[in-house]
Coordinates of C-alpha atoms in Angstrom, one line a residue:
M206 CA 272.5 176.4 213.9
K207 CA 273.9 179.9 214.4
H208 CA 277.6 179.0 214.6
P209 CA 278.4 176.1 212.4
V210 CA 282.1 177.1 212.3
L211 CA 282.4 176.6 216.0
H212 CA 280.8 173.2 215.7
I213 CA 283.4 172.2 213.0
A214 CA 286.2 173.5 215.1
L215 CA 285.0 171.5 218.1
V216 CA 285.0 168.3 216.1
L217 CA 288.4 168.9 214.6
A218 CA 289.9 169.7 217.9
T219 CA 289.2 166.2 219.1
L220 CA 291.6 164.9 216.5
T221 CA 294.4 165.8 218.9
A222 CA 293.2 163.3 221.5
R223 CA 294.7 159.9 221.9
P224 CA 291.7 157.5 221.8
V225 CA 291.4 153.9 221.0
V226 CA 289.5 152.8 217.8
A227 CA 288.5 149.3 216.7
Q228 CA 287.7 148.5 213.1
Q229 CA 286.1 145.6 211.5
G230 CA 286.2 144.4 207.9
P231 CA 283.1 144.2 205.7
P232 CA 281.4 140.9 205.1
P233 CA 282.4 139.2 201.9
G234 CA 280.2 139.3 198.8
V235 CA 280.2 141.1 195.6
G236 CA 282.2 144.0 197.1
S237 CA 281.4 146.9 199.4
G238 CA 281.6 150.6 198.6
D239 CA 282.4 151.5 202.2
I240 CA 285.8 152.5 203.4
T241 CA 286.7 150.2 206.3
F242 CA 290.0 148.9 207.6
Q243 CA 291.1 145.3 207.3
P244 CA 290.1 143.1 210.2
D245 CA 293.7 142.2 210.9
S246 CA 294.4 145.8 211.9
N247 CA 296.7 146.3 214.8
A248 CA 294.2 148.7 216.4
T249 CA 292.8 147.2 219.5
D250 CA 289.8 148.1 221.7
P251 CA 289.8 147.1 225.3
S252 CA 286.0 146.8 225.2
I253 CA 286.1 143.8 222.9
D254 CA 285.4 140.5 224.7
T255 CA 286.5 137.9 222.1
S256 CA 285.4 134.3 222.0
D257 CA 286.7 131.4 219.8
I258 CA 284.0 132.1 217.2
Y259 CA 284.7 132.9 213.6
V260 CA 282.4 134.0 210.9
L261 CA 282.4 132.9 207.2
Y262 CA 280.1 133.1 204.2
A263 CA 279.2 130.7 201.4
E264 CA 280.4 133.2 198.8
L265 CA 284.1 133.0 200.0
P266 CA 284.5 130.4 202.7
E267 CA 288.3 130.7 202.7
Q268 CA 287.9 134.2 204.3
E269 CA 287.0 134.3 208.0
Y270 CA 286.0 137.3 210.2
D271 CA 286.1 137.8 214.0
F272 CA 282.8 137.5 215.9
P273 CA 283.5 140.0 218.7
D274 CA 281.3 140.7 221.6
T275 CA 281.4 144.4 222.0
L276 CA 280.7 145.2 225.6
L277 CA 278.7 148.4 225.3
G278 CA 279.1 149.4 221.7
R279 CA 276.7 150.9 219.3
D280 CA 275.1 147.5 218.6
I281 CA 273.5 147.7 222.1
T282 CA 273.0 151.5 222.7
Q283 CA 271.6 152.0 219.2
Y284 CA 268.8 149.8 217.9
D285 CA 267.6 151.4 214.6
P286 CA 269.4 149.8 211.6
I287 CA 269.7 153.3 209.9
R288 CA 272.1 154.2 212.7
L289 CA 274.2 151.0 212.8
G290 CA 276.1 151.2 209.5
P291 CA 279.3 153.0 208.6
F292 CA 277.1 156.1 207.9
D293 CA 273.6 157.1 209.1
R294 CA 270.7 156.8 206.8
G295 CA 267.3 158.5 206.7
H296 CA 263.7 157.1 206.7
L297 CA 260.1 158.1 207.3
G298 CA 260.7 158.6 211.1
N299 CA 259.3 155.1 211.7
L300 CA 261.4 152.0 212.5
G301 CA 261.2 149.6 209.6
S302 CA 260.2 152.1 206.9
P303 CA 262.2 152.3 203.6
S304 CA 265.6 154.1 204.0
Y305 CA 267.7 156.4 201.9
R306 CA 271.3 157.6 201.9
L307 CA 272.2 160.7 203.9
I308 CA 275.8 160.3 203.1
F309 CA 276.6 159.3 199.5
T310 CA 278.2 155.9 199.1
P311 CA 278.7 154.0 195.8
G312 CA 275.7 151.8 194.9
N313 CA 275.8 148.1 195.7
P314 CA 276.8 146.0 192.7
T315 CA 273.8 144.4 191.0
M316 CA 274.4 141.8 188.3
G317 CA 271.7 141.7 185.8
F318 CA 268.0 142.7 186.1
H319 CA 266.8 144.2 189.3
L320 CA 263.4 145.6 190.4
G321 CA 264.5 148.8 192.2
Y322 CA 262.8 148.5 195.6
D323 CA 266.1 148.8 197.4
G324 CA 264.9 150.9 200.4
F325 CA 263.9 147.7 202.2
D326 CA 267.3 146.0 202.0
L327 CA 268.5 147.4 205.3
Y328 CA 266.0 145.1 207.2
R329 CA 266.5 142.0 205.2
V330 CA 268.8 138.9 205.3
Y331 CA 269.3 137.5 201.9
A332 CA 270.6 134.0 201.4
D333 CA 274.2 135.0 200.5
Q334 CA 274.3 137.2 203.6
L335 CA 273.8 134.4 206.1
A336 CA 276.8 134.1 208.4
F337 CA 278.1 130.6 209.2
Y338 CA 280.3 130.0 212.2
R339 CA 283.4 128.0 213.0
L340 CA 283.1 127.2 216.6
Q341 CA 283.4 124.3 219.1
Q342 CA 280.2 124.9 221.0
A343 CA 276.7 126.1 220.3
M344 CA 276.2 129.9 220.2
T345 CA 273.0 131.8 220.7
K346 CA 272.8 135.6 220.6
A347 CA 269.5 137.3 221.1
Y348 CA 268.3 140.9 221.2
F349 CA 265.0 142.6 222.1
S350 CA 264.0 146.2 222.4
Q351 CA 260.7 147.9 223.0
G352 CA 259.5 151.5 222.6
P353 CA 256.6 153.3 224.3
T354 CA 254.1 150.4 223.8
Q355 CA 254.1 146.7 223.1
E356 CA 253.4 147.6 219.5
N357 CA 256.9 149.0 219.1
T358 CA 259.3 146.0 219.3
Y359 CA 262.4 144.7 217.5
F360 CA 263.7 141.2 218.0
Q361 CA 266.9 139.5 216.6
L362 CA 268.2 136.0 217.0
Q363 CA 271.5 134.5 215.8
F364 CA 272.3 130.8 216.3
G365 CA 275.2 128.6 215.3
R366 CA 276.1 125.1 216.2
S367 CA 278.6 122.5 215.1
F368 CA 278.0 118.8 215.0
A369 CA 280.4 115.9 215.2
N370 CA 280.3 115.1 211.5
Q371 CA 281.7 118.5 210.3
T372 CA 278.2 119.9 209.9
Q373 CA 277.2 123.4 211.0
L374 CA 273.7 124.9 211.4
A375 CA 273.3 128.7 211.2
L376 CA 270.2 130.8 211.7
D377 CA 269.5 134.6 211.6
Y378 CA 266.0 135.9 212.4
R379 CA 264.9 139.5 212.7
R380 CA 261.4 141.0 213.4
I381 CA 260.3 144.6 213.5
N382 CA 256.8 145.3 214.7
N383 CA 256.5 149.0 214.9
E384 CA 253.3 151.0 215.1
G385 CA 254.2 154.6 214.1
A386 CA 253.2 157.7 216.0
L387 CA 250.9 158.9 213.3
F388 CA 247.6 157.5 212.2
H389 CA 247.8 154.5 209.8
Q390 CA 251.5 154.2 210.1
R391 CA 253.0 150.8 210.8
A392 CA 255.9 148.6 209.7
L393 CA 256.0 144.9 210.1
D394 CA 259.3 143.4 208.8
N395 CA 260.2 139.7 209.1
A396 CA 263.6 138.3 208.0
L397 CA 264.7 134.7 208.3
A398 CA 267.7 132.8 206.9
V399 CA 268.6 129.3 207.9
G400 CA 271.4 127.2 206.5
L401 CA 273.5 124.0 206.7
R402 CA 277.1 123.7 206.0
H403 CA 278.9 120.3 205.6
E404 CA 282.6 119.6 205.0
S405 CA 283.8 116.1 204.1
A406 CA 286.3 114.4 206.4
G407 CA 289.2 114.8 203.9
K408 CA 288.1 118.4 203.2
R409 CA 287.7 117.6 199.5
Y410 CA 284.1 118.7 199.4
Q411 CA 281.8 121.2 201.2
F412 CA 278.3 122.5 200.6
F413 CA 276.1 125.3 201.9
A414 CA 272.3 125.0 201.7
T415 CA 270.4 128.1 202.6
F416 CA 266.8 129.1 202.7
A417 CA 265.8 132.8 203.2
T418 CA 262.5 134.5 203.4
N419 CA 261.8 138.3 203.9
S420 CA 258.5 140.1 204.1
T421 CA 257.5 143.7 204.7
E422 CA 254.0 145.0 205.4
L423 CA 253.5 148.8 205.6
Q424 CA 250.5 150.9 206.4
E425 CA 251.0 154.1 204.4
N426 CA 249.6 157.5 205.2
G427 CA 251.4 159.9 202.8
G428 CA 252.7 162.1 205.6
I429 CA 250.9 164.9 207.5
T430 CA 248.8 167.5 205.7
A431 CA 250.3 170.4 207.8
E432 CA 251.9 171.1 211.1
P433 CA 249.4 171.9 213.8
T434 CA 249.2 175.5 214.9
N435 CA 247.5 177.6 217.6
S436 CA 245.2 180.5 217.0
Q437 CA 248.1 182.8 216.5
G438 CA 249.5 180.6 213.7
Q439 CA 252.4 179.3 215.8
V440 CA 253.4 175.6 215.5
I441 CA 252.5 173.6 218.5
L442 CA 253.4 170.1 219.7
V443 CA 250.3 167.9 220.0
S444 CA 249.6 164.1 220.2
P445 CA 250.8 162.7 216.8
L446 CA 247.6 160.7 216.5
T447 CA 245.6 164.0 216.3
I448 CA 247.6 165.3 213.3
S449 CA 245.8 165.0 210.0
V450 CA 247.4 162.8 207.4
E451 CA 247.1 162.6 203.6
L452 CA 246.0 159.0 203.3
E453 CA 244.1 156.6 205.5
S454 CA 243.9 153.2 203.6
P455 CA 246.9 152.3 201.4
E456 CA 249.2 149.3 202.2
T457 CA 252.4 147.9 200.8
R458 CA 253.6 144.3 200.8
Y459 CA 256.9 143.2 199.6
A460 CA 258.1 139.6 200.0
T461 CA 261.1 137.6 198.8
R462 CA 262.0 133.9 199.1
E463 CA 265.3 132.2 198.2
L464 CA 266.8 128.8 198.0
L465 CA 270.6 128.8 197.6
W466 CA 272.9 125.8 197.1
T467 CA 276.6 126.5 197.0
H468 CA 279.2 123.7 196.9
Y469 CA 282.9 123.3 196.2
L470 CA 285.1 120.4 195.2
N471 CA 288.8 120.7 196.0
L472 CA 290.8 119.1 193.2
R473 CA 293.8 119.9 195.3
T474 CA 293.3 120.6 199.0
A475 CA 294.8 123.6 200.8
Q476 CA 297.0 121.4 203.1
D477 CA 299.1 118.4 202.4
T478 CA 299.2 115.3 204.5
T479 CA 301.6 116.9 207.0
G480 CA 299.3 119.8 207.6
E481 CA 301.4 122.4 205.7
N482 CA 299.7 125.0 203.5
R483 CA 300.0 124.5 199.8
R484 CA 298.3 125.8 196.7
A485 CA 294.7 124.6 196.3
L486 CA 292.6 124.2 193.2
T487 CA 288.8 124.3 193.6
V488 CA 285.8 124.1 191.4
G489 CA 282.5 125.6 192.6
H490 CA 278.9 125.8 191.6
R491 CA 276.1 128.0 192.9
L492 CA 272.4 127.5 192.3
N493 CA 270.0 130.2 193.4
Y494 CA 266.2 130.4 193.0
R495 CA 264.5 133.6 194.2
T496 CA 261.0 135.1 194.0
D497 CA 260.0 138.7 194.6
V498 CA 256.4 139.9 194.9
Y499 CA 255.7 143.6 195.4
K500 CA 252.2 144.9 195.9
F501 CA 250.8 148.4 196.7
Y502 CA 247.1 149.0 196.8
D503 CA 244.7 151.7 197.9
D504 CA 241.1 150.7 197.4
Q505 CA 239.6 153.8 199.2
P506 CA 241.4 156.9 197.9
A507 CA 239.9 160.1 199.1
A508 CA 237.7 161.6 196.4
D509 CA 238.9 165.2 197.3
S510 CA 242.6 164.3 197.6
S511 CA 245.2 165.4 195.1
F512 CA 248.0 163.4 196.6
Y513 CA 248.3 160.8 193.9
G514 CA 247.9 163.3 191.0
N515 CA 248.3 161.6 187.6
F516 CA 249.1 158.3 189.2
Q517 CA 245.4 157.8 190.0
V518 CA 244.5 156.4 186.6
D519 CA 241.3 154.8 188.0
S520 CA 238.9 156.5 190.4
R521 CA 238.1 153.2 192.1
G522 CA 241.6 152.8 193.5
I523 CA 245.3 152.2 192.7
R524 CA 247.1 149.0 192.5
H525 CA 250.8 148.3 191.6
Y526 CA 251.8 144.7 191.4
V527 CA 255.1 143.1 190.3
E528 CA 256.2 139.4 190.5
H529 CA 259.7 138.3 189.5
R530 CA 261.3 134.9 189.6
R531 CA 265.0 134.3 188.9
L532 CA 267.0 131.1 188.5
E533 CA 270.7 131.6 188.6
N534 CA 273.6 129.2 188.0
R535 CA 277.3 130.1 188.5
F536 CA 280.3 128.0 187.8
E537 CA 283.7 129.0 189.3
L538 CA 287.3 127.9 189.2
K539 CA 289.7 129.2 191.8
T540 CA 293.1 128.7 193.2
F541 CA 294.4 130.0 196.5
T542 CA 297.0 129.6 199.2
M543 CA 296.0 130.1 202.9
A544 CA 298.0 132.5 205.0
P545 CA 299.3 131.3 208.4
T546 CA 296.7 131.7 211.1
D547 CA 297.2 135.0 212.9
S548 CA 297.1 135.7 216.7
T549 CA 293.3 136.1 216.6
G550 CA 292.8 132.7 215.1
V551 CA 291.2 134.0 211.9
R552 CA 291.9 132.1 208.7
R553 CA 292.2 133.9 205.4
P554 CA 293.8 133.4 202.0
R555 CA 297.3 134.8 201.3
D556 CA 296.5 134.8 197.7
L557 CA 293.4 133.9 195.6
L558 CA 292.4 134.0 192.0
S559 CA 289.0 133.0 190.7
V560 CA 287.1 133.2 187.4
G561 CA 283.4 132.4 186.9
L562 CA 280.5 132.2 184.5
L563 CA 277.0 133.2 185.7
H564 CA 273.7 132.6 183.9
Q565 CA 270.4 134.1 184.9
W566 CA 266.9 133.2 183.7
H567 CA 264.2 135.7 184.6
W568 CA 260.4 135.4 184.6
L569 CA 258.6 138.8 185.1
Q570 CA 254.9 139.5 185.6
Q571 CA 253.7 143.1 185.6
E572 CA 249.9 143.3 185.5
P573 CA 248.9 142.8 182.8
V574 CA 252.0 141.7 180.9
D575 CA 254.5 138.8 181.2
S576 CA 258.0 138.3 179.9
T577 CA 261.0 136.1 180.1
F578 CA 264.7 136.9 179.4
Q579 CA 268.2 135.8 180.2
A580 CA 271.6 137.3 181.1
V581 CA 275.1 136.0 181.2
F582 CA 278.1 137.5 183.2
L583 CA 281.8 136.8 183.5
T584 CA 283.1 137.2 187.0
G585 CA 286.5 137.4 188.6
R586 CA 288.2 137.9 192.0
M587 CA 291.7 138.3 193.2
I588 CA 293.3 138.5 196.6
L589 CA 297.1 139.1 197.2
Q590 CA 298.8 139.4 200.5
P591 CA 302.6 139.0 199.9
V592 CA 303.4 140.2 203.4
P593 CA 301.2 140.6 206.5
R594 CA 301.2 144.4 206.2
V595 CA 300.2 144.6 202.5
R596 CA 296.9 143.3 201.1
L597 CA 295.3 143.8 197.7
E598 CA 291.7 142.8 196.7
A599 CA 290.0 143.1 193.3
Y600 CA 286.7 142.2 192.0
A601 CA 285.1 142.3 188.5
H602 CA 282.0 141.3 186.5
Y603 CA 281.0 141.9 182.9
G604 CA 277.7 141.3 181.1
V605 CA 278.0 139.4 177.8
L606 CA 274.4 138.6 177.2
G607 CA 271.2 140.4 178.2
N608 CA 272.9 143.2 180.1
L609 CA 275.6 143.5 177.6
G610 CA 278.2 146.0 178.7
D611 CA 277.2 146.2 182.4
Y612 CA 280.3 145.9 184.5
R613 CA 281.9 146.6 187.9
L614 CA 285.6 146.9 188.6
E615 CA 286.7 147.4 192.2
G616 CA 290.2 147.4 193.8
K617 CA 291.2 147.8 197.4
L618 CA 294.7 148.2 198.8
W619 CA 295.7 148.0 202.5
L620 CA 299.1 149.2 203.7
D621 CA 300.2 149.0 207.3
L622 CA 303.2 151.4 207.6
K623 CA 303.4 151.2 211.4
K624 CA 304.2 154.7 212.7
V625 CA 303.1 156.3 209.4
G626 CA 299.7 154.7 209.9
Q627 CA 297.5 152.2 208.2
W628 CA 296.4 153.3 204.7
R629 CA 293.6 152.1 202.5
F630 CA 293.0 153.0 198.8
Q631 CA 290.0 152.1 196.8
A632 CA 288.8 152.5 193.2
I633 CA 285.4 151.6 191.8
S634 CA 284.0 151.9 188.3
Q635 CA 280.5 150.6 187.7
L636 CA 278.2 150.7 184.6
Q637 CA 274.7 149.5 185.5
S638 CA 271.4 149.2 183.6
P639 CA 268.4 151.0 185.0
S640 CA 266.0 149.1 187.3
L641 CA 262.6 147.9 186.1
L642 CA 260.9 150.6 188.1
E643 CA 263.0 153.3 186.3
Q644 CA 262.3 151.8 182.9
R645 CA 258.7 150.7 183.0
L646 CA 255.7 151.3 185.3
Y647 CA 252.2 149.8 185.2
L648 CA 249.5 151.1 187.5
T649 CA 246.1 149.5 187.8
Q650 CA 246.9 147.4 184.7
E651 CA 247.7 150.5 182.6
L652 CA 251.1 151.4 181.3
F653 CA 252.1 154.7 183.0
W654 CA 255.7 155.1 181.6
E655 CA 258.2 153.2 179.5
N656 CA 261.6 154.7 179.2
D657 CA 264.8 154.0 177.3
F658 CA 267.3 155.3 179.7
K659 CA 271.1 155.0 179.3
K660 CA 273.2 153.0 181.7
T661 CA 274.4 154.8 184.8
L662 CA 278.2 155.1 185.2
E663 CA 279.6 155.6 188.8
T664 CA 283.2 156.2 189.6
T665 CA 284.7 156.4 193.0
L666 CA 288.3 157.1 194.2
A667 CA 289.0 157.0 197.9
A668 CA 291.8 157.0 200.4
A669 CA 291.7 156.5 204.1
L670 CA 294.3 156.8 206.9
L671 CA 294.0 155.2 210.4
L672 CA 296.4 156.2 213.2
P673 CA 295.7 153.5 215.8
D674 CA 297.9 155.1 218.5
W675 CA 296.1 158.4 218.2
G676 CA 292.7 156.9 217.3
I677 CA 292.3 159.1 214.3
E678 CA 290.7 158.0 211.0
V679 CA 290.4 160.3 208.0
E680 CA 288.9 159.4 204.7
G681 CA 288.8 161.4 201.4
R682 CA 286.5 160.4 198.5
Y683 CA 285.7 161.6 195.1
N684 CA 282.6 160.3 193.3
L685 CA 281.4 161.0 189.8
I686 CA 278.0 159.9 188.4
A687 CA 277.1 160.1 184.7
N688 CA 273.5 159.5 183.5
Y689 CA 272.1 159.8 187.1
L690 CA 268.6 158.4 187.6
Y691 CA 266.1 160.0 190.0
F692 CA 262.4 160.7 190.5
D693 CA 261.3 164.3 190.1
S694 CA 258.8 166.2 192.3
L695 CA 255.9 164.5 190.5
G696 CA 257.4 161.1 191.2
V697 CA 258.3 160.5 187.6
A698 CA 261.5 158.7 186.7
R699 CA 264.0 161.0 185.0
Q700 CA 267.6 160.9 183.9
S701 CA 270.1 163.7 184.1
G702 CA 272.3 164.5 181.1
T703 CA 274.8 166.4 183.3
A704 CA 277.5 164.5 185.3
I705 CA 277.3 164.9 189.1
S706 CA 280.5 165.1 191.2
I707 CA 280.5 164.5 195.0
P708 CA 283.8 165.3 196.9
Q709 CA 283.7 164.0 200.5
L710 CA 285.9 164.3 203.6
V711 CA 285.2 162.1 206.7
A712 CA 287.0 162.4 210.0
R713 CA 286.5 160.2 213.1
A714 CA 288.1 160.4 216.5
Q715 CA 287.5 159.3 220.1
L716 CA 288.7 161.1 223.2
H717 CA 289.3 158.9 226.2
L718 CA 290.2 160.5 229.6
G719 CA 289.6 158.2 232.5
V720 CA 285.9 157.3 232.6
L721 CA 285.1 160.1 230.1
H722 CA 284.6 159.2 226.5
F723 CA 283.9 161.5 223.6
E724 CA 283.3 159.8 220.1
N725 CA 283.1 162.0 217.0
E726 CA 282.4 161.6 213.3
L727 CA 282.2 164.5 210.9
T728 CA 281.3 164.2 207.2
L729 CA 281.6 167.0 204.6
Q730 CA 280.2 166.5 201.1
R731 CA 279.1 168.8 198.3
P732 CA 277.3 167.3 195.3
S733 CA 277.3 169.4 192.2
G734 CA 274.0 170.5 190.7
D735 CA 270.7 170.4 192.5
L736 CA 269.5 166.8 191.8
L737 CA 271.4 164.9 194.5
R738 CA 270.2 166.6 197.7
L739 CA 272.3 165.7 200.7
P740 CA 273.4 167.7 203.8
S741 CA 276.8 169.3 203.2
L742 CA 277.7 168.6 206.8
Y743 CA 276.6 165.6 208.9
S744 CA 278.1 164.7 212.2
R745 CA 277.4 162.3 215.1
H746 CA 278.8 162.4 218.6
S747 CA 278.6 160.4 221.8
L748 CA 279.6 161.8 225.1
Y749 CA 279.5 159.4 228.0
L750 CA 280.9 158.1 231.3
E751 CA 281.9 154.4 231.3
G752 CA 283.4 152.3 234.1
R753 CA 282.9 149.3 236.3
I754 CA 280.7 149.5 239.4
F755 CA 279.3 147.1 242.1
R756 CA 282.7 145.6 242.9
Q757 CA 283.8 145.6 239.3
V758 CA 281.0 143.2 238.3
M759 CA 279.0 145.6 236.2
L760 CA 280.3 147.7 233.3
A761 CA 278.0 150.8 233.0
R762 CA 277.7 153.6 230.4
L763 CA 275.8 156.9 230.8
G764 CA 275.7 159.6 228.3
F765 CA 274.2 161.5 225.3
D766 CA 274.2 161.0 221.6
L767 CA 274.0 163.9 219.2
R768 CA 273.3 163.9 215.4
L769 CA 273.6 167.2 213.6
H770 CA 273.2 168.1 209.9
S771 CA 273.2 171.2 207.9
D772 CA 270.2 172.6 206.0
F773 CA 269.1 170.7 202.9
L774 CA 265.9 170.0 200.9
L775 CA 264.4 166.9 202.3
P776 CA 263.3 164.1 200.0
G777 CA 259.6 163.5 199.4
Y778 CA 258.2 160.0 199.4
Q779 CA 255.9 158.2 196.9
P780 CA 254.3 155.2 198.6
I781 CA 253.0 153.6 195.4
F782 CA 256.5 152.3 194.5
S783 CA 258.3 153.0 197.8
Q784 CA 260.7 155.6 196.4
Y785 CA 262.1 158.9 197.7
I786 CA 261.5 161.7 195.2
L787 CA 262.5 165.4 194.8
Q788 CA 260.4 168.0 196.5
E789 CA 260.8 171.8 196.6
E790 CA 258.9 173.0 199.7
Q791 CA 260.4 171.6 202.9
S792 CA 264.0 171.9 204.1
T793 CA 265.3 171.2 207.6
G794 CA 267.5 174.0 208.6
W795 CA 270.3 173.0 211.0
Q796 CA 268.8 170.1 212.8
P797 CA 270.1 168.6 216.1
L798 CA 268.8 165.2 217.3
V799 CA 269.7 164.5 220.9
D800 CA 269.2 161.2 222.8
A801 CA 270.2 160.3 226.4
F802 CA 271.0 156.7 227.3
F803 CA 272.1 154.3 230.0
A804 CA 273.6 150.9 229.4
F805 CA 275.2 148.2 231.4
K806 CA 276.7 144.7 231.0
V807 CA 277.0 141.8 233.4
K808 CA 278.9 138.9 232.0
K809 CA 277.1 138.1 228.6
F810 CA 273.9 140.1 229.5
R811 CA 273.5 143.7 228.2
F812 CA 270.8 146.2 228.8
F813 CA 270.0 149.8 227.6
L814 CA 267.5 152.5 228.4
R815 CA 267.2 155.3 225.9
V816 CA 265.3 158.6 226.0
E817 CA 265.0 159.7 222.4
N818 CA 264.6 163.1 220.6
L819 CA 265.0 165.4 223.6
A820 CA 265.2 168.6 221.4
P821 CA 261.4 169.2 221.1
L822 CA 261.3 169.6 224.9
L823 CA 263.3 172.8 224.4
T824 CA 262.4 174.0 220.9
T825 CA 258.7 172.9 220.5
R826 CA 259.7 172.0 216.9
Y827 CA 259.0 169.0 214.8
Y828 CA 262.0 167.2 213.3
Y829 CA 262.2 165.5 209.9
L830 CA 264.3 163.1 207.8
A831 CA 261.6 163.1 205.0
A832 CA 259.2 165.8 204.0
G833 CA 255.9 165.5 205.7
Y834 CA 257.0 162.7 208.0
P835 CA 257.9 164.1 211.5
I836 CA 260.2 162.0 213.7
A837 CA 258.5 160.7 216.8
Q838 CA 258.5 163.1 219.7
T839 CA 260.4 162.4 222.9
G840 CA 259.9 158.8 224.0
V841 CA 261.5 156.1 226.0
R842 CA 262.9 152.8 224.7
F843 CA 264.6 149.9 226.5
G844 CA 266.4 146.9 225.2
L845 CA 268.4 143.9 226.3
S846 CA 270.9 141.4 224.7
W847 CA 272.3 138.1 225.8
Q848 CA 274.7 135.6 224.4
F849 CA 275.1 132.0 225.3
V850 CA 278.0 129.7 224.3
D851 CA 277.7 126.2 225.6

């Protein structure tokens, strides 16, 4: 990009507009590193079509969330999960492939032993992530999208139903079947979670029973060998299937299965016999059994290929296999008082204090060795909302056996100061043991590395300001990492002895002038050193017309999406263990990614048509989010979504 300063000025100029912004809170769990505003924000969005449906989770059933039906929001005009989170992520240019962070965010808290294959999490539904619903009728929400062929599809289904005996059924299913543009490039992801919730008539006892299964199958090709050129050496756009790739036979399979039983006994209920709120006292128990199986194999490696390098310890092929089973028990004691139900009907605690003890038993098989080990953690959580405009949340865990010294401390404070804006402050400190993959690797039944890395310490301080009347949101973050773990250009696990700091500034704004809408997000970040390679500037924009047509029956949206990032060294990718690694040869330059879209809604039915990656039509360039893996050239995708409540 020749004039990045002009681009920054354009984005900042939109901060003087008076748009309307809607914010949603994060789902409950062991904490989230993302800065988002509390769901009881006074900011409103006229495009929200609310229903009497509320979401809750087994981890903290006292806390509910809205289940909004956004008329034509990003959940319909965007389909790729890497573009649906608070910040965009990168992947191999193929829907369903492992993802990585383009914008630095604190790592998700992991208690105890973990394998390290986290790039697949974006496409999965784990048992504790299953949403249950408080509703009067059955709810079905389905989504389907298709790319250029029938081999490029994405399907989602959410279902919830309440029965007369205080029992609810919940289901979440997702399937990605995506044949990539290159030879031997395919992703097949299946995720299913189904659960039952039951609450006794006197509200003394409730349980959640959940089963979840996730599987991923990838055809790997190692990326392209080189960009195609003409006789003059100029890069030319050709059919992706004609581009030579590094590998033609490897495959990856990664599957998880879970059974989760969570139940609570109220020694003192949250309401007295007259229906007035009072302090509750609850004991809880959670039993979780999970299996993980990861397998990579290439039984026909090319004899003249140097792609695997030292990883090819056997000329007959490569195999990497890990199987892990975990049995987890957690006991919890908590006391809380419910807040009065607000105007949205959402229920949430005014104050809550919980303490818990968690025990894990692990069985690990790495061809050819087996091992068993245990871990014990202390846990705690606090919520305090003395007045509607002030809310404090805190979470902590600490390892006392097995992962001795591992901890996470997190605090979040929301302040609604009316005309001065809504403020949020966040602090996170986390000390975490390395993953199995970083510590020990076996290939084809031979030990390839065994490390004794130090624990990684991450610290984050953040503040955010939302001005609802102006539609402006600004976030400032400072992140510090000690003992950073990474994979070098050879794919070998390494640890840095130098601390890495990452200051960040994020600004969001929406311009709304009649039927014209202009949504903007700008992120600036500058990691110290050269090990954490991220774009120093990343922005995304949507410019569209939206209004009602056909006698006000149809709500329609027509416009463009733009993603732009500054030059940075792209990550390489090692398919043996599905990790992004450092590489020194390919950077992106300033890279714009432009899509055109049309979407409409009639009652509960929504439809979109999207023409993706228009830039190659003008530039005759290939675009990348990972070295050697070009993004699919210009193509068309359509999708539809419908919701039934009956």
